[in-house]
Amino acid sequence: QVQLVESGGGLVQAGGSLRLSCAASGRTFSSYAMGWFRQGPGKEREFVAAISWGGGSTYYADSVKGRFTISRDNGKKTVWLQMNSLKPEDTAVYYCAARPSIIPTTAVSDYTYWGQGTQVTVSS
């Protein structure tokens, strides 16, 4: 089992940057693919980025490609989401998720463990 705790959210102006962190507990963190998802006001939860167990493969939603970067350090049991050039439409609660597989996917239903979320608000 994996417990996930996100941090790093906050209020930022458009064009600014934030770095989200997801700290994991559990002995088998390196066996999990990890993902970041977000849920804006009145919207469904959507895929943002994902990374394979070893960090060699990354995937991004078209809306964040070129602006966001996902990375992980299995020794520190941490996943990060570096968000640059933020836009008001990036405003959402951001969730870290773990999938008990080495292969990441983009589907919410494929992820078993979820953090509590961290709020990101981008002002125009």
mmCIF file of N, CA and C in Angstrom:
data_model
loop_
_atom_site.group_PDB
_atom_site.id
_atom_site.type_symbol
_atom_site.label_atom_id
_atom_site.label_comp_id
_atom_site.label_asym_id
_atom_site.label_seq_id
_atom_site.Cartn_x
_atom_site.Cartn_y
_atom_site.Cartn_z
ATOM 1 N N GLN A 1 0.841 -1.185 0.000
ATOM 2 C CA GLN A 1 0.000 0.000 0.000
ATOM 3 C C GLN A 1 0.879 1.238 0.000
ATOM 4 N N VAL A 2 0.347 2.306 -0.572
ATOM 5 C CA VAL A 2 1.093 3.555 -0.693
ATOM 6 C C VAL A 2 0.227 4.697 -0.175
ATOM 7 N N GLN A 3 0.802 5.544 0.651
ATOM 8 C CA GLN A 3 0.143 6.778 1.076
ATOM 9 C C GLN A 3 0.834 7.941 0.384
ATOM 10 N N LEU A 4 0.037 8.897 -0.083
ATOM 11 C CA LEU A 4 0.560 10.008 -0.868
ATOM 12 C C LEU A 4 0.157 11.335 -0.232
ATOM 13 N N VAL A 5 1.102 12.263 -0.150
ATOM 14 C CA VAL A 5 0.823 13.584 0.407
ATOM 15 C C VAL A 5 1.404 14.640 -0.526
ATOM 16 N N GLU A 6 0.512 15.464 -1.072
ATOM 17 C CA GLU A 6 0.939 16.529 -1.968
ATOM 18 C C GLU A 6 1.230 17.812 -1.196
ATOM 19 N N SER A 7 2.087 18.642 -1.771
ATOM 20 C CA SER A 7 2.377 19.964 -1.219
ATOM 21 C C SER A 7 2.870 20.858 -2.341
ATOM 22 N N GLY A 8 2.927 22.160 -2.058
ATOM 23 C CA GLY A 8 3.493 23.091 -3.016
ATOM 24 C C GLY A 8 2.491 23.935 -3.772
ATOM 25 N N GLY A 9 1.207 23.705 -3.551
ATOM 26 C CA GLY A 9 0.213 24.522 -4.217
ATOM 27 C C GLY A 9 0.187 25.933 -3.658
ATOM 28 N N GLY A 10 -0.582 26.789 -4.328
ATOM 29 C CA GLY A 10 -0.692 28.156 -3.857
ATOM 30 C C GLY A 10 -1.289 29.057 -4.906
ATOM 31 N N LEU A 11 -1.177 30.361 -4.647
ATOM 32 C CA LEU A 11 -1.696 31.389 -5.545
ATOM 33 C C LEU A 11 -0.518 32.000 -6.304
ATOM 34 N N VAL A 12 -0.652 32.071 -7.613
ATOM 35 C CA VAL A 12 0.416 32.609 -8.454
ATOM 36 C C VAL A 12 -0.212 33.399 -9.593
ATOM 37 N N GLN A 13 0.505 34.401 -10.072
ATOM 38 C CA GLN A 13 0.023 35.174 -11.204
ATOM 39 C C GLN A 13 0.273 34.422 -12.509
ATOM 40 N N ALA A 14 -0.522 34.724 -13.493
ATOM 41 C CA ALA A 14 -0.333 34.121 -14.815
ATOM 42 C C ALA A 14 1.096 34.371 -15.297
ATOM 43 N N GLY A 15 1.680 33.334 -15.872
ATOM 44 C CA GLY A 15 3.059 33.405 -16.302
ATOM 45 C C GLY A 15 4.057 32.935 -15.272
ATOM 46 N N GLY A 16 3.601 32.739 -14.063
ATOM 47 C CA GLY A 16 4.472 32.316 -12.983
ATOM 48 C C GLY A 16 4.675 30.812 -12.956
ATOM 49 N N SER A 17 5.376 30.364 -11.913
ATOM 50 C CA SER A 17 5.733 28.952 -11.787
ATOM 51 C C SER A 17 5.424 28.438 -10.386
ATOM 52 N N LEU A 18 5.161 27.164 -10.302
ATOM 53 C CA LEU A 18 5.021 26.446 -9.039
ATOM 54 C C LEU A 18 5.614 25.061 -9.203
ATOM 55 N N ARG A 19 6.085 24.503 -8.097
ATOM 56 C CA ARG A 19 6.570 23.136 -8.106
ATOM 57 C C ARG A 19 5.805 22.333 -7.065
ATOM 58 N N LEU A 20 5.042 21.369 -7.535
ATOM 59 C CA LEU A 20 4.297 20.493 -6.640
ATOM 60 C C LEU A 20 5.146 19.282 -6.273
ATOM 61 N N SER A 21 5.001 18.847 -5.039
ATOM 62 C CA SER A 21 5.691 17.650 -4.572
ATOM 63 C C SER A 21 4.675 16.624 -4.099
ATOM 64 N N CYS A 22 5.017 15.375 -4.244
ATOM 65 C CA CYS A 22 4.184 14.276 -3.765
ATOM 66 C C CYS A 22 5.095 13.305 -3.028
ATOM 67 N N ALA A 23 4.949 13.262 -1.716
ATOM 68 C CA ALA A 23 5.758 12.368 -0.894
ATOM 69 C C ALA A 23 4.995 11.076 -0.654
ATOM 70 N N ALA A 24 5.653 9.964 -0.900
ATOM 71 C CA ALA A 24 5.013 8.657 -0.774
ATOM 72 C C ALA A 24 5.604 7.868 0.386
ATOM 73 N N SER A 25 4.780 7.062 0.996
ATOM 74 C CA SER A 25 5.244 6.106 1.998
ATOM 75 C C SER A 25 4.906 4.710 1.513
ATOM 76 N N GLY A 26 5.676 3.741 1.964
ATOM 77 C CA GLY A 26 5.490 2.378 1.494
ATOM 78 C C GLY A 26 6.789 1.860 0.902
ATOM 79 N N ARG A 27 6.981 0.580 1.006
ATOM 80 C CA ARG A 27 8.263 -0.004 0.630
ATOM 81 C C ARG A 27 8.427 -0.225 -0.860
ATOM 82 N N THR A 28 7.319 -0.222 -1.614
ATOM 83 C CA THR A 28 7.411 -0.614 -3.015
ATOM 84 C C THR A 28 7.160 0.556 -3.956
ATOM 85 N N PHE A 29 7.509 1.754 -3.537
ATOM 86 C CA PHE A 29 7.249 2.948 -4.349
ATOM 87 C C PHE A 29 7.819 2.803 -5.750
ATOM 88 N N SER A 30 8.980 2.232 -5.879
ATOM 89 C CA SER A 30 9.627 2.137 -7.191
ATOM 90 C C SER A 30 8.887 1.199 -8.134
ATOM 91 N N SER A 31 7.928 0.432 -7.624
ATOM 92 C CA SER A 31 7.155 -0.483 -8.466
ATOM 93 C C SER A 31 5.912 0.176 -9.057
ATOM 94 N N TYR A 32 5.700 1.433 -8.716
ATOM 95 C CA TYR A 32 4.481 2.125 -9.131
ATOM 96 C C TYR A 32 4.761 3.160 -10.210
ATOM 97 N N ALA A 33 3.906 3.171 -11.211
ATOM 98 C CA ALA A 33 3.846 4.316 -12.105
ATOM 99 C C ALA A 33 3.095 5.420 -11.366
ATOM 100 N N MET A 34 3.481 6.662 -11.617
ATOM 101 C CA MET A 34 2.898 7.787 -10.901
ATOM 102 C C MET A 34 2.279 8.785 -11.864
ATOM 103 N N GLY A 35 1.234 9.417 -11.409
ATOM 104 C CA GLY A 35 0.571 10.401 -12.249
ATOM 105 C C GLY A 35 0.142 11.627 -11.463
ATOM 106 N N TRP A 36 -0.033 12.708 -12.198
ATOM 107 C CA TRP A 36 -0.651 13.921 -11.652
ATOM 108 C C TRP A 36 -1.948 14.157 -12.423
ATOM 109 N N PHE A 37 -2.991 14.458 -11.676
ATOM 110 C CA PHE A 37 -4.283 14.776 -12.240
ATOM 111 C C PHE A 37 -4.763 16.085 -11.632
ATOM 112 N N ARG A 38 -5.771 16.686 -12.228
ATOM 113 C CA ARG A 38 -6.318 17.915 -11.661
ATOM 114 C C ARG A 38 -7.827 17.953 -11.867
ATOM 115 N N GLN A 39 -8.461 18.712 -10.988
ATOM 116 C CA GLN A 39 -9.915 18.875 -11.085
ATOM 117 C C GLN A 39 -10.245 20.335 -10.839
ATOM 118 N N GLY A 40 -10.712 20.984 -11.897
ATOM 119 C CA GLY A 40 -11.110 22.371 -11.795
ATOM 120 C C GLY A 40 -12.537 22.504 -11.305
ATOM 121 N N PRO A 41 -12.952 23.715 -10.940
ATOM 122 C CA PRO A 41 -14.319 23.933 -10.443
ATOM 123 C C PRO A 41 -15.358 23.478 -11.458
ATOM 124 N N GLY A 42 -16.239 22.601 -11.037
ATOM 125 C CA GLY A 42 -17.304 22.131 -11.896
ATOM 126 C C GLY A 42 -16.868 21.211 -13.021
ATOM 127 N N LYS A 43 -15.636 20.727 -12.938
ATOM 128 C CA LYS A 43 -15.116 19.863 -14.005
ATOM 129 C C LYS A 43 -14.783 18.476 -13.476
ATOM 130 N N GLU A 44 -14.652 17.528 -14.387
ATOM 131 C CA GLU A 44 -14.218 16.195 -14.014
ATOM 132 C C GLU A 44 -12.699 16.189 -13.806
ATOM 133 N N ARG A 45 -12.244 15.209 -13.053
ATOM 134 C CA ARG A 45 -10.812 15.049 -12.844
ATOM 135 C C ARG A 45 -10.166 14.663 -14.175
ATOM 136 N N GLU A 46 -9.046 15.291 -14.493
ATOM 137 C CA GLU A 46 -8.397 15.040 -15.773
ATOM 138 C C GLU A 46 -6.910 14.770 -15.612
ATOM 139 N N PHE A 47 -6.393 14.037 -16.568
ATOM 140 C CA PHE A 47 -4.980 13.688 -16.596
ATOM 141 C C PHE A 47 -4.124 14.919 -16.884
ATOM 142 N N VAL A 48 -2.989 15.000 -16.203
ATOM 143 C CA VAL A 48 -2.031 16.070 -16.443
ATOM 144 C C VAL A 48 -0.696 15.503 -16.934
ATOM 145 N N ALA A 49 -0.120 14.574 -16.158
ATOM 146 C CA ALA A 49 1.190 14.025 -16.505
ATOM 147 C C ALA A 49 1.372 12.687 -15.800
ATOM 148 N N ALA A 50 2.242 11.854 -16.371
ATOM 149 C CA ALA A 50 2.534 10.558 -15.760
ATOM 150 C C ALA A 50 3.975 10.173 -16.046
ATOM 151 N N ILE A 51 4.497 9.304 -15.190
ATOM 152 C CA ILE A 51 5.886 8.886 -15.314
ATOM 153 C C ILE A 51 5.996 7.411 -14.973
ATOM 154 N N SER A 52 6.842 6.710 -15.695
ATOM 155 C CA SER A 52 7.039 5.280 -15.469
ATOM 156 C C SER A 52 7.812 5.032 -14.179
ATOM 157 N N TRP A 53 7.890 3.787 -13.773
ATOM 158 C CA TRP A 53 8.490 3.438 -12.495
ATOM 159 C C TRP A 53 9.931 3.895 -12.377
ATOM 160 N N GLY A 54 10.662 3.835 -13.456
ATOM 161 C CA GLY A 54 12.062 4.222 -13.420
ATOM 162 C C GLY A 54 12.306 5.649 -13.855
ATOM 163 N N GLY A 55 11.251 6.327 -14.290
ATOM 164 C CA GLY A 55 11.392 7.706 -14.733
ATOM 165 C C GLY A 55 11.813 7.857 -16.183
ATOM 166 N N GLY A 56 11.974 6.747 -16.887
ATOM 167 C CA GLY A 56 12.461 6.839 -18.255
ATOM 168 C C GLY A 56 11.427 7.260 -19.270
ATOM 169 N N SER A 57 10.142 7.124 -18.911
ATOM 170 C CA SER A 57 9.071 7.498 -19.834
ATOM 171 C C SER A 57 8.138 8.473 -19.145
ATOM 172 N N THR A 58 7.810 9.535 -19.851
ATOM 173 C CA THR A 58 6.881 10.534 -19.325
ATOM 174 C C THR A 58 5.809 10.824 -20.365
ATOM 175 N N TYR A 59 4.659 11.224 -19.875
ATOM 176 C CA TYR A 59 3.516 11.510 -20.735
ATOM 177 C C TYR A 59 2.830 12.769 -20.218
ATOM 178 N N TYR A 60 2.301 13.566 -21.139
ATOM 179 C CA TYR A 60 1.672 14.828 -20.768
ATOM 180 C C TYR A 60 0.374 15.039 -21.534
ATOM 181 N N ALA A 61 -0.557 15.711 -20.888
ATOM 182 C CA ALA A 61 -1.739 16.184 -21.586
ATOM 183 C C ALA A 61 -1.310 17.274 -22.564
ATOM 184 N N ASP A 62 -1.993 17.361 -23.672
ATOM 185 C CA ASP A 62 -1.641 18.371 -24.685
ATOM 186 C C ASP A 62 -1.680 19.781 -24.100
ATOM 187 N N SER A 63 -2.586 19.999 -23.158
ATOM 188 C CA SER A 63 -2.769 21.336 -22.604
ATOM 189 C C SER A 63 -1.585 21.810 -21.759
ATOM 190 N N VAL A 64 -0.729 20.888 -21.320
ATOM 191 C CA VAL A 64 0.400 21.285 -20.465
ATOM 192 C C VAL A 64 1.751 20.966 -21.098
ATOM 193 N N LYS A 65 1.732 20.297 -22.232
ATOM 194 C CA LYS A 65 2.984 19.897 -22.878
ATOM 195 C C LYS A 65 3.847 21.116 -23.175
ATOM 196 N N GLY A 66 5.123 21.017 -22.807
ATOM 197 C CA GLY A 66 6.037 22.131 -23.013
ATOM 198 C C GLY A 66 6.073 23.117 -21.869
ATOM 199 N N ARG A 67 5.111 23.029 -20.944
ATOM 200 C CA ARG A 67 5.064 23.942 -19.792
ATOM 201 C C ARG A 67 5.303 23.207 -18.478
ATOM 202 N N PHE A 68 4.827 21.970 -18.374
ATOM 203 C CA PHE A 68 4.940 21.181 -17.144
ATOM 204 C C PHE A 68 5.958 20.070 -17.346
ATOM 205 N N THR A 69 6.639 19.705 -16.245
ATOM 206 C CA THR A 69 7.583 18.605 -16.269
ATOM 207 C C THR A 69 7.381 17.731 -15.040
ATOM 208 N N ILE A 70 7.215 16.434 -15.273
ATOM 209 C CA ILE A 70 7.085 15.478 -14.174
ATOM 210 C C ILE A 70 8.417 14.775 -13.982
ATOM 211 N N SER A 71 8.769 14.524 -12.730
ATOM 212 C CA SER A 71 10.004 13.811 -12.430
ATOM 213 C C SER A 71 9.827 13.043 -11.129
ATOM 214 N N ARG A 72 10.733 12.115 -10.856
ATOM 215 C CA ARG A 72 10.640 11.333 -9.632
ATOM 216 C C ARG A 72 12.030 10.939 -9.151
ATOM 217 N N ASP A 73 12.107 10.693 -7.855
ATOM 218 C CA ASP A 73 13.323 10.171 -7.238
ATOM 219 C C ASP A 73 12.885 9.020 -6.347
ATOM 220 N N ASN A 74 13.148 7.792 -6.779
ATOM 221 C CA ASN A 74 12.683 6.634 -6.023
ATOM 222 C C ASN A 74 13.385 6.517 -4.668
ATOM 223 N N GLY A 75 14.599 6.988 -4.578
ATOM 224 C CA GLY A 75 15.299 6.960 -3.292
ATOM 225 C C GLY A 75 14.643 7.860 -2.269
ATOM 226 N N LYS A 76 14.107 8.978 -2.728
ATOM 227 C CA LYS A 76 13.414 9.918 -1.846
ATOM 228 C C LYS A 76 11.912 9.657 -1.800
ATOM 229 N N LYS A 77 11.434 8.704 -2.595
ATOM 230 C CA LYS A 77 10.011 8.379 -2.659
ATOM 231 C C LYS A 77 9.185 9.643 -2.923
ATOM 232 N N THR A 78 9.612 10.401 -3.896
ATOM 233 C CA THR A 78 8.971 11.674 -4.192
ATOM 234 C C THR A 78 8.791 11.838 -5.696
ATOM 235 N N VAL A 79 7.664 12.441 -6.048
ATOM 236 C CA VAL A 79 7.363 12.822 -7.423
ATOM 237 C C VAL A 79 7.116 14.325 -7.429
ATOM 238 N N TRP A 80 7.593 14.980 -8.468
ATOM 239 C CA TRP A 80 7.421 16.425 -8.584
ATOM 240 C C TRP A 80 6.679 16.766 -9.877
ATOM 241 N N LEU A 81 6.010 17.897 -9.856
ATOM 242 C CA LEU A 81 5.426 18.456 -11.065
ATOM 243 C C LEU A 81 5.863 19.923 -11.118
ATOM 244 N N GLN A 82 6.794 20.218 -12.008
ATOM 245 C CA GLN A 82 7.235 21.584 -12.219
ATOM 246 C C GLN A 82 6.300 22.229 -13.220
ATOM 247 N N MET A 83 5.677 23.330 -12.814
ATOM 248 C CA MET A 83 4.691 23.997 -13.661
ATOM 249 C C MET A 83 5.182 25.405 -13.972
ATOM 250 N N ASN A 84 5.439 25.647 -15.242
ATOM 251 C CA ASN A 84 5.892 26.959 -15.703
ATOM 252 C C ASN A 84 4.854 27.585 -16.615
ATOM 253 N N SER A 85 4.990 28.887 -16.840
ATOM 254 C CA SER A 85 4.084 29.621 -17.735
ATOM 255 C C SER A 85 2.626 29.322 -17.403
ATOM 256 N N LEU A 86 2.297 29.414 -16.142
ATOM 257 C CA LEU A 86 0.957 29.055 -15.695
ATOM 258 C C LEU A 86 -0.097 29.992 -16.255
ATOM 259 N N LYS A 87 -1.263 29.415 -16.511
ATOM 260 C CA LYS A 87 -2.388 30.140 -17.077
ATOM 261 C C LYS A 87 -3.570 30.054 -16.113
ATOM 262 N N PRO A 88 -4.505 30.999 -16.184
ATOM 263 C CA PRO A 88 -5.695 30.915 -15.316
ATOM 264 C C PRO A 88 -6.437 29.588 -15.475
ATOM 265 N N GLU A 89 -6.435 29.022 -16.656
ATOM 266 C CA GLU A 89 -7.131 27.745 -16.865
ATOM 267 C C GLU A 89 -6.431 26.560 -16.210
ATOM 268 N N ASP A 90 -5.247 26.778 -15.655
ATOM 269 C CA ASP A 90 -4.579 25.729 -14.889
ATOM 270 C C ASP A 90 -5.081 25.671 -13.447
ATOM 271 N N THR A 91 -5.936 26.611 -13.066
ATOM 272 C CA THR A 91 -6.486 26.620 -11.714
ATOM 273 C C THR A 91 -7.278 25.346 -11.451
ATOM 274 N N ALA A 92 -6.910 24.643 -10.382
ATOM 275 C CA ALA A 92 -7.542 23.365 -10.060
ATOM 276 C C ALA A 92 -6.944 22.823 -8.771
ATOM 277 N N VAL A 93 -7.572 21.784 -8.254
ATOM 278 C CA VAL A 93 -6.945 20.973 -7.220
ATOM 279 C C VAL A 93 -6.127 19.905 -7.942
ATOM 280 N N TYR A 94 -4.860 19.806 -7.579
ATOM 281 C CA TYR A 94 -3.959 18.852 -8.222
ATOM 282 C C TYR A 94 -3.747 17.645 -7.313
ATOM 283 N N TYR A 95 -3.891 16.470 -7.902
ATOM 284 C CA TYR A 95 -3.787 15.214 -7.165
ATOM 285 C C TYR A 95 -2.631 14.374 -7.697
ATOM 286 N N CYS A 96 -1.924 13.767 -6.779
ATOM 287 C CA CYS A 96 -0.914 12.776 -7.104
ATOM 288 C C CYS A 96 -1.564 11.397 -6.998
ATOM 289 N N ALA A 97 -1.184 10.486 -7.888
ATOM 290 C CA ALA A 97 -1.783 9.157 -7.877
ATOM 291 C C ALA A 97 -0.739 8.100 -8.213
ATOM 292 N N ALA A 98 -0.957 6.913 -7.672
ATOM 293 C CA ALA A 98 -0.043 5.792 -7.902
ATOM 294 C C ALA A 98 -0.771 4.626 -8.534
ATOM 295 N N ARG A 99 -0.135 4.011 -9.504
ATOM 296 C CA ARG A 99 -0.695 2.857 -10.203
ATOM 297 C C ARG A 99 0.248 1.674 -9.990
ATOM 298 N N PRO A 100 -0.284 0.554 -9.477
ATOM 299 C CA PRO A 100 0.563 -0.610 -9.199
ATOM 300 C C PRO A 100 0.977 -1.327 -10.469
ATOM 301 N N SER A 101 1.762 -0.624 -11.272
ATOM 302 C CA SER A 101 2.253 -1.148 -12.535
ATOM 303 C C SER A 101 3.456 -0.306 -12.922
ATOM 304 N N ILE A 102 4.327 -0.866 -13.709
ATOM 305 C CA ILE A 102 5.484 -0.080 -14.154
ATOM 306 C C ILE A 102 5.108 0.845 -15.307
ATOM 307 N N ILE A 103 3.913 0.619 -15.890
ATOM 308 C CA ILE A 103 3.491 1.364 -17.070
ATOM 309 C C ILE A 103 2.463 2.419 -16.682
ATOM 310 N N PRO A 104 2.738 3.690 -16.915
ATOM 311 C CA PRO A 104 1.766 4.730 -16.601
ATOM 312 C C PRO A 104 0.675 4.803 -17.668
ATOM 313 N N THR A 105 -0.474 5.271 -17.265
ATOM 314 C CA THR A 105 -1.564 5.495 -18.199
ATOM 315 C C THR A 105 -2.164 6.869 -17.919
ATOM 316 N N THR A 106 -3.142 7.244 -18.728
ATOM 317 C CA THR A 106 -3.775 8.553 -18.569
ATOM 318 C C THR A 106 -5.158 8.476 -17.942
ATOM 319 N N ALA A 107 -5.639 7.293 -17.647
ATOM 320 C CA ALA A 107 -7.005 7.119 -17.150
ATOM 321 C C ALA A 107 -7.072 7.200 -15.636
ATOM 322 N N VAL A 108 -7.997 7.987 -15.135
ATOM 323 C CA VAL A 108 -8.197 8.119 -13.688
ATOM 324 C C VAL A 108 -8.441 6.750 -13.054
ATOM 325 N N SER A 109 -9.236 5.931 -13.709
ATOM 326 C CA SER A 109 -9.638 4.642 -13.146
ATOM 327 C C SER A 109 -8.491 3.642 -13.038
ATOM 328 N N ASP A 110 -7.376 3.910 -13.683
ATOM 329 C CA ASP A 110 -6.233 2.981 -13.636
ATOM 330 C C ASP A 110 -5.359 3.176 -12.402
ATOM 331 N N TYR A 111 -5.596 4.245 -11.653
ATOM 332 C CA TYR A 111 -4.762 4.564 -10.501
ATOM 333 C C TYR A 111 -5.466 4.159 -9.215
ATOM 334 N N THR A 112 -4.727 3.500 -8.357
ATOM 335 C CA THR A 112 -5.307 2.907 -7.153
ATOM 336 C C THR A 112 -5.227 3.818 -5.935
ATOM 337 N N TYR A 113 -4.120 4.515 -5.782
ATOM 338 C CA TYR A 113 -3.881 5.316 -4.583
ATOM 339 C C TYR A 113 -3.833 6.801 -4.955
ATOM 340 N N TRP A 114 -4.453 7.610 -4.098
ATOM 341 C CA TRP A 114 -4.572 9.038 -4.365
ATOM 342 C C TRP A 114 -4.197 9.852 -3.132
ATOM 343 N N GLY A 115 -3.607 11.019 -3.362
ATOM 344 C CA GLY A 115 -3.385 11.955 -2.282
ATOM 345 C C GLY A 115 -4.627 12.790 -2.042
ATOM 346 N N GLN A 116 -4.525 13.712 -1.095
ATOM 347 C CA GLN A 116 -5.678 14.532 -0.719
ATOM 348 C C GLN A 116 -5.832 15.748 -1.615
ATOM 349 N N GLY A 117 -4.810 16.056 -2.405
ATOM 350 C CA GLY A 117 -4.881 17.174 -3.333
ATOM 351 C C GLY A 117 -4.285 18.442 -2.776
ATOM 352 N N THR A 118 -3.830 19.303 -3.674
ATOM 353 C CA THR A 118 -3.306 20.612 -3.298
ATOM 354 C C THR A 118 -3.843 21.645 -4.278
ATOM 355 N N GLN A 119 -4.314 22.774 -3.752
ATOM 356 C CA GLN A 119 -4.960 23.792 -4.578
ATOM 357 C C GLN A 119 -3.930 24.650 -5.299
ATOM 358 N N VAL A 120 -4.144 24.822 -6.590
ATOM 359 C CA VAL A 120 -3.353 25.752 -7.398
ATOM 360 C C VAL A 120 -4.308 26.778 -7.981
ATOM 361 N N THR A 121 -4.038 28.048 -7.726
ATOM 362 C CA THR A 121 -4.863 29.123 -8.241
ATOM 363 C C THR A 121 -3.983 30.089 -9.016
ATOM 364 N N VAL A 122 -4.344 30.313 -10.279
ATOM 365 C CA VAL A 122 -3.584 31.202 -11.142
ATOM 366 C C VAL A 122 -4.446 32.422 -11.446
ATOM 367 N N SER A 123 -3.986 33.577 -11.048
ATOM 368 C CA SER A 123 -4.743 34.806 -11.273
ATOM 369 C C SER A 123 -4.293 35.462 -12.576
ATOM 370 N N SER A 124 -5.239 36.126 -13.203
ATOM 371 C CA SER A 124 -4.937 36.787 -14.488
ATOM 372 C C SER A 124 -4.462 38.209 -14.287
#
